[in-house]
PDB file of C-alpha atoms and ligand atoms in Angstrom:
ATOM      1  CA  UNK S  35      45.518 -94.913  31.382  1.00  0.00           C
ATOM      2  CA  UNK S  36      44.607 -92.294  34.158  1.00  0.00           C
ATOM      3  CA  UNK S  37      41.321 -90.852  33.952  1.00  0.00           C
ATOM      4  CA  UNK S  38      41.434 -87.377  32.280  1.00  0.00           C
ATOM      5  CA  UNK S  39      39.915 -84.404  34.369  1.00  0.00           C
ATOM      6  CA  UNK S  40      38.779 -80.750  34.110  1.00  0.00           C
ATOM      7  CA  UNK S  41      40.945 -78.839  36.063  1.00  0.00           C
ATOM      8  CA  UNK S  42      39.188 -75.663  35.562  1.00  0.00           C
ATOM      9  CA  UNK S  43      36.247 -73.932  33.972  1.00  0.00           C
ATOM     10  CA  UNK S  44      36.521 -70.182  33.156  1.00  0.00           C
ATOM     11  CA  UNK S  45      33.892 -67.641  31.966  1.00  0.00           C
ATOM     12  CA  UNK S  46      36.665 -65.815  29.587  1.00  0.00           C
ATOM     13  CA  UNK S  47      34.719 -63.437  27.359  1.00  0.00           C
ATOM     14  CA  UNK S  48      35.965 -62.453  24.077  1.00  0.00           C
ATOM     15  CA  UNK S  49      35.775 -58.231  23.184  1.00  0.00           C
ATOM     16  CA  UNK S  50      38.606 -57.876  21.233  1.00  0.00           C
ATOM     17  CA  UNK S  51      39.167 -54.623  22.736  1.00  0.00           C
ATOM     18  CA  UNK S  52      40.604 -56.159  25.951  1.00  0.00           C
ATOM     19  CA  UNK S  53      43.777 -57.642  23.344  1.00  0.00           C
ATOM     20  CA  UNK S  54      43.856 -54.399  21.582  1.00  0.00           C
ATOM     21  CA  UNK S  55      44.307 -52.581  24.845  1.00  0.00           C
ATOM     22  CA  UNK S  56      47.327 -54.853  25.659  1.00  0.00           C
ATOM     23  CA  UNK S  57      49.419 -54.058  22.484  1.00  0.00           C
ATOM     24  CA  UNK S  58      50.659 -57.672  21.967  1.00  0.00           C
ATOM     25  CA  UNK S  59      53.066 -58.312  18.863  1.00  0.00           C
ATOM     26  CA  UNK S  60      50.185 -60.482  17.175  1.00  0.00           C
ATOM     27  CA  UNK S  61      47.976 -57.477  16.693  1.00  0.00           C
ATOM     28  CA  UNK S  62      48.509 -54.492  14.476  1.00  0.00           C
ATOM     29  CA  UNK S  63      46.587 -51.801  15.964  1.00  0.00           C
ATOM     30  CA  UNK S  64      48.107 -49.648  19.069  1.00  0.00           C
ATOM     31  CA  UNK S  65      46.318 -48.206  21.668  1.00  0.00           C
ATOM     32  CA  UNK S  66      47.061 -46.195  24.706  1.00  0.00           C
ATOM     33  CA  UNK S  67      45.463 -48.099  27.576  1.00  0.00           C
ATOM     34  CA  UNK S  68      41.690 -48.985  28.270  1.00  0.00           C
ATOM     35  CA  UNK S  69      39.472 -51.565  29.829  1.00  0.00           C
ATOM     36  CA  UNK S  70      41.857 -51.989  32.984  1.00  0.00           C
ATOM     37  CA  UNK S  71      39.090 -53.806  35.388  1.00  0.00           C
ATOM     38  CA  UNK S  72      38.749 -56.324  33.015  1.00  0.00           C
ATOM     39  CA  UNK S  73      42.263 -57.008  31.818  1.00  0.00           C
ATOM     40  CA  UNK S  74      43.433 -56.907  35.623  1.00  0.00           C
ATOM     41  CA  UNK S  75      40.931 -59.868  36.137  1.00  0.00           C
ATOM     42  CA  UNK S  76      42.303 -61.701  33.513  1.00  0.00           C
ATOM     43  CA  UNK S  77      46.079 -60.989  34.759  1.00  0.00           C
ATOM     44  CA  UNK S  78      44.640 -62.850  38.329  1.00  0.00           C
ATOM     45  CA  UNK S  79      42.876 -65.794  36.028  1.00  0.00           C
ATOM     46  CA  UNK S  80      46.346 -66.163  34.136  1.00  0.00           C
ATOM     47  CA  UNK S  81      48.372 -66.209  37.858  1.00  0.00           C
ATOM     48  CA  UNK S  82      46.090 -68.924  39.204  1.00  0.00           C
ATOM     49  CA  UNK S  83      46.346 -70.990  36.305  1.00  0.00           C
ATOM     50  CA  UNK S  84      50.591 -70.503  36.123  1.00  0.00           C
ATOM     51  CA  UNK S  85      50.099 -72.867  39.351  1.00  0.00           C
ATOM     52  CA  UNK S  86      47.986 -75.782  37.618  1.00  0.00           C
ATOM     53  CA  UNK S  87      49.281 -78.570  35.234  1.00  0.00           C
ATOM     54  CA  UNK S  88      47.135 -79.331  31.801  1.00  0.00           C
ATOM     55  CA  UNK S  89      47.187 -80.418  28.464  1.00  0.00           C
ATOM     56  CA  UNK S  90      45.006 -78.475  26.614  1.00  0.00           C
ATOM     57  CA  UNK S  91      42.442 -75.485  26.324  1.00  0.00           C
ATOM     58  CA  UNK S  92      38.676 -76.340  24.780  1.00  0.00           C
ATOM     59  CA  UNK S  93      36.575 -73.323  23.874  1.00  0.00           C
ATOM     60  CA  UNK S  94      33.354 -73.079  22.817  1.00  0.00           C
ATOM     61  CA  UNK S  95      32.843 -69.680  20.869  1.00  0.00           C
ATOM     62  CA  UNK S  96      29.696 -67.488  20.102  1.00  0.00           C
ATOM     63  CA  UNK S  97      31.519 -66.628  17.039  1.00  0.00           C
ATOM     64  CA  UNK S  98      31.994 -69.734  15.427  1.00  0.00           C
ATOM     65  CA  UNK S  99      28.055 -70.130  14.297  1.00  0.00           C
ATOM     66  CA  UNK S 100      27.360 -73.544  12.519  1.00  0.00           C
ATOM     67  CA  UNK S 101      23.265 -74.095  11.571  1.00  0.00           C
ATOM     68  CA  UNK S 102      23.669 -77.945  11.041  1.00  0.00           C
ATOM     69  CA  UNK S 103      24.988 -79.400  14.259  1.00  0.00           C
ATOM     70  CA  UNK S 104      28.109 -78.644  16.373  1.00  0.00           C
ATOM     71  CA  UNK S 105      31.536 -78.640  14.800  1.00  0.00           C
ATOM     72  CA  UNK S 106      34.990 -79.516  16.210  1.00  0.00           C
ATOM     73  CA  UNK S 107      38.147 -77.676  14.561  1.00  0.00           C
ATOM     74  CA  UNK S 108      40.224 -81.105  13.326  1.00  0.00           C
ATOM     75  CA  UNK S 109      43.427 -79.632  11.716  1.00  0.00           C
ATOM     76  CA  UNK S 110      46.587 -79.652  13.386  1.00  0.00           C
ATOM     77  CA  UNK S 111      47.226 -76.279  13.152  1.00  0.00           C
ATOM     78  CA  UNK S 112      45.858 -72.950  11.593  1.00  0.00           C
ATOM     79  CA  UNK S 113      47.718 -69.750  10.552  1.00  0.00           C
ATOM     80  CA  UNK S 114      46.213 -66.235   9.324  1.00  0.00           C
ATOM     81  CA  UNK S 115      44.901 -62.935  10.480  1.00  0.00           C
ATOM     82  CA  UNK S 116      41.670 -62.729  11.995  1.00  0.00           C
ATOM     83  CA  UNK S 117      40.065 -59.354  11.526  1.00  0.00           C
ATOM     84  CA  UNK S 118      37.214 -58.301  13.731  1.00  0.00           C
ATOM     85  CA  UNK S 119      34.087 -57.564  11.271  1.00  0.00           C
ATOM     86  CA  UNK S 120      32.835 -54.665  13.143  1.00  0.00           C
ATOM     87  CA  UNK S 121      35.831 -53.682  14.673  1.00  0.00           C
ATOM     88  CA  UNK S 122      38.705 -53.811  11.921  1.00  0.00           C
ATOM     89  CA  UNK S 123      40.078 -50.615  13.530  1.00  0.00           C
ATOM     90  CA  UNK S 124      41.564 -52.071  16.674  1.00  0.00           C
ATOM     91  CA  UNK S 125      41.598 -55.965  15.999  1.00  0.00           C
ATOM     92  CA  UNK S 126      43.939 -57.183  13.259  1.00  0.00           C
ATOM     93  CA  UNK S 127      46.014 -60.150  15.062  1.00  0.00           C
ATOM     94  CA  UNK S 128      47.931 -62.677  13.084  1.00  0.00           C
ATOM     95  CA  UNK S 129      47.497 -66.131  15.028  1.00  0.00           C
ATOM     96  CA  UNK S 130      49.481 -69.403  14.813  1.00  0.00           C
ATOM     97  CA  UNK S 131      47.610 -71.868  16.872  1.00  0.00           C
ATOM     98  CA  UNK S 132      47.722 -75.565  16.973  1.00  0.00           C
ATOM     99  CA  UNK S 133      44.835 -78.065  17.890  1.00  0.00           C
ATOM    100  CA  UNK S 134      44.728 -81.115  20.049  1.00  0.00           C
ATOM    101  CA  UNK S 135      43.023 -82.933  17.347  1.00  0.00           C
ATOM    102  CA  UNK S 136      43.069 -86.235  18.990  1.00  0.00           C
ATOM    103  CA  UNK S 137      40.817 -84.868  21.780  1.00  0.00           C
ATOM    104  CA  UNK S 138      38.482 -83.135  19.449  1.00  0.00           C
ATOM    105  CA  UNK S 139      38.090 -86.199  17.777  1.00  0.00           C
ATOM    106  CA  UNK S 140      37.375 -87.890  21.480  1.00  0.00           C
ATOM    107  CA  UNK S 141      34.490 -85.195  21.794  1.00  0.00           C
ATOM    108  CA  UNK S 142      33.035 -85.386  18.709  1.00  0.00           C
ATOM    109  CA  UNK S 143      32.596 -88.885  19.051  1.00  0.00           C
ATOM    110  CA  UNK S 144      31.237 -88.444  22.448  1.00  0.00           C
ATOM    111  CA  UNK S 145      28.716 -85.852  21.162  1.00  0.00           C
ATOM    112  CA  UNK S 146      27.376 -87.960  18.178  1.00  0.00           C
ATOM    113  CA  UNK S 147      26.814 -90.942  20.641  1.00  0.00           C
ATOM    114  CA  UNK S 148      24.922 -88.952  22.754  1.00  0.00           C
ATOM    115  CA  UNK S 149      22.934 -88.061  19.496  1.00  0.00           C
ATOM    116  CA  UNK S 150      24.115 -84.517  18.834  1.00  0.00           C
ATOM    117  CA  UNK S 151      24.811 -83.820  15.070  1.00  0.00           C
ATOM    118  CA  UNK S 152      28.477 -83.520  14.740  1.00  0.00           C
ATOM    119  CA  UNK S 153      31.291 -82.519  12.168  1.00  0.00           C
ATOM    120  CA  UNK S 154      34.934 -82.108  12.021  1.00  0.00           C
ATOM    121  CA  UNK S 155      36.106 -78.954  10.704  1.00  0.00           C
ATOM    122  CA  UNK S 156      38.973 -80.448   8.089  1.00  0.00           C
ATOM    123  CA  UNK S 157      39.506 -77.729   5.725  1.00  0.00           C
ATOM    124  CA  UNK S 158      43.115 -76.166   6.477  1.00  0.00           C
ATOM    125  CA  UNK S 159      42.264 -72.724   5.365  1.00  0.00           C
ATOM    126  CA  UNK S 160      39.438 -72.131   7.713  1.00  0.00           C
ATOM    127  CA  UNK S 161      39.450 -68.932   9.349  1.00  0.00           C
ATOM    128  CA  UNK S 162      39.281 -69.425  12.952  1.00  0.00           C
ATOM    129  CA  UNK S 163      36.913 -66.928  14.506  1.00  0.00           C
ATOM    130  CA  UNK S 164      37.776 -63.799  16.730  1.00  0.00           C
ATOM    131  CA  UNK S 165      35.834 -65.431  19.809  1.00  0.00           C
ATOM    132  CA  UNK S 166      38.076 -68.423  20.192  1.00  0.00           C
ATOM    133  CA  UNK S 167      41.405 -66.352  19.561  1.00  0.00           C
ATOM    134  CA  UNK S 168      40.518 -63.603  21.989  1.00  0.00           C
ATOM    135  CA  UNK S 169      39.396 -65.881  24.802  1.00  0.00           C
ATOM    136  CA  UNK S 170      42.376 -68.234  24.400  1.00  0.00           C
ATOM    137  CA  UNK S 171      44.889 -65.225  24.011  1.00  0.00           C
ATOM    138  CA  UNK S 172      43.736 -63.593  27.120  1.00  0.00           C
ATOM    139  CA  UNK S 173      44.038 -67.098  29.149  1.00  0.00           C
ATOM    140  CA  UNK S 174      47.102 -68.023  27.841  1.00  0.00           C
ATOM    141  CA  UNK S 175      49.005 -65.399  25.941  1.00  0.00           C
ATOM    142  CA  UNK S 176      52.098 -67.761  25.036  1.00  0.00           C
ATOM    143  CA  UNK S 177      50.072 -69.690  23.265  1.00  0.00           C
ATOM    144  CA  UNK S 178      52.040 -72.748  24.320  1.00  0.00           C
ATOM    145  CA  UNK S 179      48.880 -75.142  24.686  1.00  0.00           C
ATOM    146  CA  UNK S 180      47.015 -76.472  21.950  1.00  0.00           C
ATOM    147  CA  UNK S 181      43.151 -75.909  22.054  1.00  0.00           C
ATOM    148  CA  UNK S 182      40.081 -77.492  20.940  1.00  0.00           C
ATOM    149  CA  UNK S 183      37.260 -75.164  19.630  1.00  0.00           C
ATOM    150  CA  UNK S 184      33.613 -75.844  19.283  1.00  0.00           C
ATOM    151  CA  UNK S 185      31.353 -74.090  17.473  1.00  0.00           C
ATOM    152  CA  UNK S 186      27.924 -72.488  18.655  1.00  0.00           C
ATOM    153  CA  UNK S 187      25.056 -74.560  17.329  1.00  0.00           C
ATOM    154  CA  UNK S 188      22.848 -71.815  16.946  1.00  0.00           C
ATOM    155  CA  UNK S 189      19.966 -73.751  18.166  1.00  0.00           C
ATOM    156  CA  UNK S 190      18.482 -70.453  19.990  1.00  0.00           C
ATOM    157  CA  UNK S 191      17.895 -68.423  16.552  1.00  0.00           C
ATOM    158  CA  UNK S 192      17.071 -71.672  14.804  1.00  0.00           C
ATOM    159  CA  UNK S 193      14.617 -73.287  17.213  1.00  0.00           C
ATOM    160  CA  UNK S 194      14.071 -71.813  21.117  1.00  0.00           C
ATOM    161  CA  UNK S 195      16.288 -71.087  24.000  1.00  0.00           C
ATOM    162  CA  UNK S 196      14.881 -74.111  25.485  1.00  0.00           C
ATOM    163  CA  UNK S 197      16.278 -76.433  22.695  1.00  0.00           C
ATOM    164  CA  UNK S 198      19.610 -74.515  23.091  1.00  0.00           C
ATOM    165  CA  UNK S 199      19.691 -75.126  26.946  1.00  0.00           C
ATOM    166  CA  UNK S 200      18.816 -79.040  26.129  1.00  0.00           C
ATOM    167  CA  UNK S 201      21.776 -79.753  23.402  1.00  0.00           C
ATOM    168  CA  UNK S 202      24.062 -77.506  25.648  1.00  0.00           C
ATOM    169  CA  UNK S 203      23.381 -79.764  28.798  1.00  0.00           C
ATOM    170  CA  UNK S 204      23.952 -82.751  26.814  1.00  0.00           C
ATOM    171  CA  UNK S 205      27.107 -81.645  25.031  1.00  0.00           C
ATOM    172  CA  UNK S 206      28.725 -80.399  28.447  1.00  0.00           C
ATOM    173  CA  UNK S 207      28.188 -84.237  29.662  1.00  0.00           C
ATOM    174  CA  UNK S 208      29.469 -85.745  26.471  1.00  0.00           C
ATOM    175  CA  UNK S 209      32.605 -83.250  26.434  1.00  0.00           C
ATOM    176  CA  UNK S 210      33.079 -84.219  30.279  1.00  0.00           C
ATOM    177  CA  UNK S 211      32.837 -88.114  29.244  1.00  0.00           C
ATOM    178  CA  UNK S 212      35.315 -87.464  26.359  1.00  0.00           C
ATOM    179  CA  UNK S 213      37.562 -85.757  28.973  1.00  0.00           C
ATOM    180  CA  UNK S 214      37.910 -88.320  31.175  1.00  0.00           C
ATOM    181  CA  UNK S 215      38.521 -91.095  28.604  1.00  0.00           C
ATOM    182  CA  UNK S 216      41.114 -89.012  26.806  1.00  0.00           C
ATOM    183  CA  UNK S 217      43.356 -88.948  30.097  1.00  0.00           C
ATOM    184  CA  UNK S 218      44.231 -85.300  29.369  1.00  0.00           C
ATOM    185  CA  UNK S 219      44.090 -82.604  31.902  1.00  0.00           C
ATOM    186  CA  UNK S 220      41.992 -79.745  30.479  1.00  0.00           C
ATOM    187  CA  UNK S 221      40.769 -75.986  31.010  1.00  0.00           C
ATOM    188  CA  UNK S 222      36.998 -75.202  29.573  1.00  0.00           C
ATOM    189  CA  UNK S 223      36.549 -71.696  28.269  1.00  0.00           C
ATOM    190  CA  UNK S 224      32.985 -70.493  28.066  1.00  0.00           C
ATOM    191  CA  UNK S 225      33.787 -67.542  25.607  1.00  0.00           C
ATOM    192  CA  UNK S 226      30.893 -65.332  26.220  1.00  0.00           C
ATOM    193  CA  UNK S 227      29.847 -61.852  27.598  1.00  0.00           C
ATOM    194  CA  UNK S 228      26.487 -61.400  29.536  1.00  0.00           C
ATOM    195  CA  UNK S 229      24.322 -58.723  29.040  1.00  0.00           C
ATOM    196  CA  UNK S 230      24.936 -57.463  25.349  1.00  0.00           C
ATOM    197  CA  UNK S 231      23.101 -54.103  24.563  1.00  0.00           C
ATOM    198  CA  UNK S 232      26.044 -52.179  22.783  1.00  0.00           C
ATOM    199  CA  UNK S 233      26.044 -48.486  22.891  1.00  0.00           C
ATOM    200  CA  UNK S 234      24.895 -47.036  19.877  1.00  0.00           C
ATOM    201  CA  UNK S 235      27.438 -44.070  19.034  1.00  0.00           C
ATOM    202  CA  UNK S 236      31.195 -44.819  19.105  1.00  0.00           C
ATOM    203  CA  UNK S 237      33.785 -42.849  21.030  1.00  0.00           C
ATOM    204  CA  UNK S 238      36.672 -41.526  18.649  1.00  0.00           C
ATOM    205  CA  UNK S 239      39.219 -43.068  20.553  1.00  0.00           C
ATOM    206  CA  UNK S 240      38.557 -46.557  21.551  1.00  0.00           C
ATOM    207  CA  UNK S 241      39.754 -46.676  24.607  1.00  0.00           C
ATOM    208  CA  UNK S 242      37.907 -43.362  25.817  1.00  0.00           C
ATOM    209  CA  UNK S 243      36.861 -44.735  28.865  1.00  0.00           C
ATOM    210  CA  UNK S 244      34.328 -41.841  29.609  1.00  0.00           C
ATOM    211  CA  UNK S 245      32.042 -43.672  27.311  1.00  0.00           C
ATOM    212  CA  UNK S 246      32.406 -47.107  28.938  1.00  0.00           C
ATOM    213  CA  UNK S 247      29.408 -48.327  31.026  1.00  0.00           C
ATOM    214  CA  UNK S 248      26.218 -50.015  30.840  1.00  0.00           C
ATOM    215  CA  UNK S 249      23.366 -48.461  29.106  1.00  0.00           C
ATOM    216  CA  UNK S 250      20.295 -49.843  30.884  1.00  0.00           C
ATOM    217  CA  UNK S 251      19.905 -50.426  34.499  1.00  0.00           C
ATOM    218  CA  UNK S 252      17.811 -53.834  34.099  1.00  0.00           C
ATOM    219  CA  UNK S 253      20.541 -55.316  32.057  1.00  0.00           C
ATOM    220  CA  UNK S 254      23.021 -54.353  34.902  1.00  0.00           C
ATOM    221  CA  UNK S 255      20.566 -56.123  37.382  1.00  0.00           C
ATOM    222  CA  UNK S 256      20.549 -59.268  35.257  1.00  0.00           C
ATOM    223  CA  UNK S 257      24.292 -59.266  35.325  1.00  0.00           C
ATOM    224  CA  UNK S 258      24.063 -59.034  38.839  1.00  0.00           C
ATOM    225  CA  UNK S 259      21.850 -61.524  39.145  1.00  0.00           C
ATOM    226  CA  UNK S 260      23.734 -64.061  37.497  1.00  0.00           C
ATOM    227  CA  UNK S 261      26.997 -63.099  38.998  1.00  0.00           C
ATOM    228  CA  UNK S 262      25.570 -63.645  42.911  1.00  0.00           C
ATOM    229  CA  UNK S 263      24.326 -67.104  41.466  1.00  0.00           C
ATOM    230  CA  UNK S 264      27.788 -67.906  40.309  1.00  0.00           C
ATOM    231  CA  UNK S 265      29.455 -66.932  43.894  1.00  0.00           C
ATOM    232  CA  UNK S 266      26.683 -68.521  45.781  1.00  0.00           C
ATOM    233  CA  UNK S 267      27.370 -72.025  43.845  1.00  0.00           C
ATOM    234  CA  UNK S 268      24.131 -72.053  42.874  1.00  0.00           C
ATOM    235  CA  UNK S 269      24.509 -73.490  38.964  1.00  0.00           C
ATOM    236  CA  UNK S 270      21.501 -75.494  38.749  1.00  0.00           C
ATOM    237  CA  UNK S 271      19.863 -72.505  39.319  1.00  0.00           C
ATOM    238  CA  UNK S 272      21.538 -70.222  37.258  1.00  0.00           C
ATOM    239  CA  UNK S 273      21.268 -72.709  34.028  1.00  0.00           C
ATOM    240  CA  UNK S 274      17.735 -72.622  34.893  1.00  0.00           C
ATOM    241  CA  UNK S 275      17.633 -68.787  34.092  1.00  0.00           C
ATOM    242  CA  UNK S 276      19.581 -68.734  31.493  1.00  0.00           C
ATOM    243  CA  UNK S 277      17.053 -68.906  28.385  1.00  0.00           C
ATOM    244  CA  UNK S 278      15.120 -66.010  30.509  1.00  0.00           C
ATOM    245  CA  UNK S 279      18.395 -64.159  30.831  1.00  0.00           C
ATOM    246  CA  UNK S 280      19.081 -64.831  27.205  1.00  0.00           C
ATOM    247  CA  UNK S 281      15.660 -63.075  26.052  1.00  0.00           C
ATOM    248  CA  UNK S 282      16.039 -60.099  28.524  1.00  0.00           C
ATOM    249  CA  UNK S 283      19.389 -59.174  27.895  1.00  0.00           C
ATOM    250  CA  UNK S 284      20.232 -60.654  24.763  1.00  0.00           C
ATOM    251  CA  UNK S 285      23.005 -62.109  26.305  1.00  0.00           C
ATOM    252  CA  UNK S 286      25.711 -64.184  24.473  1.00  0.00           C
ATOM    253  CA  UNK S 287      24.594 -67.085  26.384  1.00  0.00           C
ATOM    254  CA  UNK S 288      22.479 -67.485  23.735  1.00  0.00           C
ATOM    255  CA  UNK S 289      25.372 -69.594  22.153  1.00  0.00           C
ATOM    256  CA  UNK S 290      25.139 -72.202  24.680  1.00  0.00           C
ATOM    257  CA  UNK S 291      28.862 -71.706  26.035  1.00  0.00           C
ATOM    258  CA  UNK S 292      27.900 -70.848  29.666  1.00  0.00           C
ATOM    259  CA  UNK S 293      25.589 -73.728  29.861  1.00  0.00           C
ATOM    260  CA  UNK S 294      27.969 -76.108  28.184  1.00  0.00           C
ATOM    261  CA  UNK S 295      30.618 -75.640  30.561  1.00  0.00           C
ATOM    262  CA  UNK S 296      28.597 -75.595  33.866  1.00  0.00           C
ATOM    263  CA  UNK S 297      27.016 -79.022  32.432  1.00  0.00           C
ATOM    264  CA  UNK S 298      30.666 -80.448  31.687  1.00  0.00           C
ATOM    265  CA  UNK S 299      31.693 -79.280  35.263  1.00  0.00           C
ATOM    266  CA  UNK S 300      28.540 -80.925  36.800  1.00  0.00           C
ATOM    267  CA  UNK S 301      26.839 -78.181  37.863  1.00  0.00           C
ATOM    268  CA  UNK S 302      29.351 -76.798  40.657  1.00  0.00           C
ATOM    269  CA  UNK S 303      27.763 -76.229  44.316  1.00  0.00           C
ATOM    270  CA  UNK S 304      31.315 -74.489  45.176  1.00  0.00           C
ATOM    271  CA  UNK S 305      31.472 -70.601  45.156  1.00  0.00           C
ATOM    272  CA  UNK S 306      32.829 -69.482  41.586  1.00  0.00           C
ATOM    273  CA  UNK S 307      35.852 -66.724  42.045  1.00  0.00           C
ATOM    274  CA  UNK S 308      34.766 -63.571  39.833  1.00  0.00           C
ATOM    275  CA  UNK S 309      37.874 -61.783  39.042  1.00  0.00           C
ATOM    276  CA  UNK S 310      36.146 -58.938  37.577  1.00  0.00           C
ATOM    277  CA  UNK S 311      33.013 -57.034  35.929  1.00  0.00           C
ATOM    278  CA  UNK S 312      33.066 -54.380  33.058  1.00  0.00           C
ATOM    279  CA  UNK S 313      31.617 -53.161  30.245  1.00  0.00           C
ATOM    280  CA  UNK S 314      33.095 -53.252  26.821  1.00  0.00           C
ATOM    281  CA  UNK S 315      31.171 -51.053  24.340  1.00  0.00           C
ATOM    282  CA  UNK S 316      28.301 -51.116  27.220  1.00  0.00           C
ATOM    283  CA  UNK S 317      28.117 -55.024  27.031  1.00  0.00           C
ATOM    284  CA  UNK S 318      28.095 -56.915  30.669  1.00  0.00           C
ATOM    285  CA  UNK S 319      31.485 -59.109  31.129  1.00  0.00           C
ATOM    286  CA  UNK S 320      32.775 -61.166  33.935  1.00  0.00           C
ATOM    287  CA  UNK S 321      35.853 -62.918  34.081  1.00  0.00           C
ATOM    288  CA  UNK S 322      35.185 -65.934  36.642  1.00  0.00           C
ATOM    289  CA  UNK S 323      36.653 -69.149  37.175  1.00  0.00           C
ATOM    290  CA  UNK S 324      35.974 -72.200  38.581  1.00  0.00           C
ATOM    291  CA  UNK S 325      38.982 -73.931  40.066  1.00  0.00           C
ATOM    292  CA  UNK S 326      37.427 -77.834  39.691  1.00  0.00           C
ATOM    293  CA  UNK S 327      40.085 -79.946  40.698  1.00  0.00           C
ATOM    294  CA  UNK S 328      41.240 -78.062  43.880  1.00  0.00           C
ATOM    295  CA  UNK S 329      37.610 -78.157  44.931  1.00  0.00           C
ATOM    296  CA  UNK S 330      37.188 -81.480  44.261  1.00  0.00           C
ATOM    297  CA  UNK S 331      40.779 -82.796  45.940  1.00  0.00           C
ATOM    298  CA  UNK S 332      39.530 -80.708  48.939  1.00  0.00           C
ATOM    299  CA  UNK S 333      36.908 -82.873  49.362  1.00  0.00           C
ATOM    300  CA  UNK S 334      34.027 -80.481  48.092  1.00  0.00           C
ATOM    301  CA  UNK S 335      31.090 -81.271  45.954  1.00  0.00           C
ATOM    302  CA  UNK S 336      31.185 -80.943  42.660  1.00  0.00           C
TER     303      UNK S 336
HETATM  304  O1  LIG G 505      31.848 -60.070  20.391  1.00  0.00           O
HETATM  305  C1  LIG G 505      31.831 -58.932  20.999  1.00  0.00           C
HETATM  306  C2  LIG G 505      31.595 -58.743  22.408  1.00  0.00           C
HETATM  307  N1  LIG G 505      30.899 -60.220  22.548  1.00  0.00           N
HETATM  308  C3  LIG G 505      31.509 -57.689  23.336  1.00  0.00           C
HETATM  309  C4  LIG G 505      31.726 -56.523  23.141  1.00  0.00           C
HETATM  310  C5  LIG G 505      32.573 -56.078  21.876  1.00  0.00           C
HETATM  311  C6  LIG G 505      32.783 -56.854  20.811  1.00  0.00           C
HETATM  312  O2  LIG G 505      32.708 -57.951  20.497  1.00  0.00           O
HETATM  313 FE1  LIG G 506      30.689 -61.696  20.850  1.00  0.00          FE
END
C-alpha cells in the first residue's frame, strides 16, 4: 500500500457566527451579513483546497471535551441538529455527516500504543459538537468527504498547560504515523480560536459589526506574536509559547488542537499562509493554511 500523507494542515476556527452569516440551507436562523474578513479568508482556503486531492478531513475540536482520555468518533454516520448552547439564536444546524471509521480506528490504535488513554465513540445517538461541525462546514460546505473527529482531553484544566503540551505532541506524532500507515491523503483541522476574551454585552443584531473588535490590546499583541511565528515558519518556538499564550489570553489553544496539528505536521519551518485574522464576539480568530504536501514536493523542509 502507498504511504499515506497529510496534504495540508489548517487552523480552522469555529465561531458559529461565521456559518450564520453565510445562510447555508442547513442552518435555521437568517443573517444579513457579518464577519466578512474571516469568511472571505475561508473562501480563499476553500479555493486552495479545490486543487488538492484528499480523502478525509481530520478535526480536533475544543468543544468535544473528554476528561478520561482522547476519544474518536467511531460510527459511520451521524445525523441530528446542533444547537449552540450560548447562541441558539444564530446556530441551529441540521447535520448529516459520514465518518472515516477505519482511519479513526487506526488513529486510536496508534495513540493507544503511544501510551495515551483512548476510546472509540460508538454511540449512534451521540450529538456531534459544534466545533467539529463549524470547522468542517467552513472548510468543505459540500460535506463530500468523510471526517474523523478527535476530542479534546481536558488536561490543561485537569492537570496543567504543560501536561496538555506533552500529550498533544504525542497525539500529533501518533496521528501522523496512523495516516502514513492508512495510505490515505488527509487534511488536518485545528479547530480553535486564538485569544479568547469575550465581549460582555451583546448587540441586538448579532451581525452589527460596529461592536466587533478586540477588547484588550494585550490580547491583540499575543495574537500577532503567534501569527508572526506562523508566518516565519517558527513552529517549534510557537509550540513552546503555547502554555504561556493559553494562560495569558485564555486562548482556545487550551484544547491542544494547534499543538496536536503542528506536531502531526512535524513542526513546519516553511511560512504558513494566513488567509484572515478577525474577531468574533471579541475573540481573536485566524484562518491559516500549511500547504504541507506542496512544500514537501518542492523540496522544502517540513
Ligand atoms: O466557540 C466559540 C468560539 N470559539 C469563539 C467565538 C464565538 C463563539 O463560539
Ligand atoms: Fe469555541
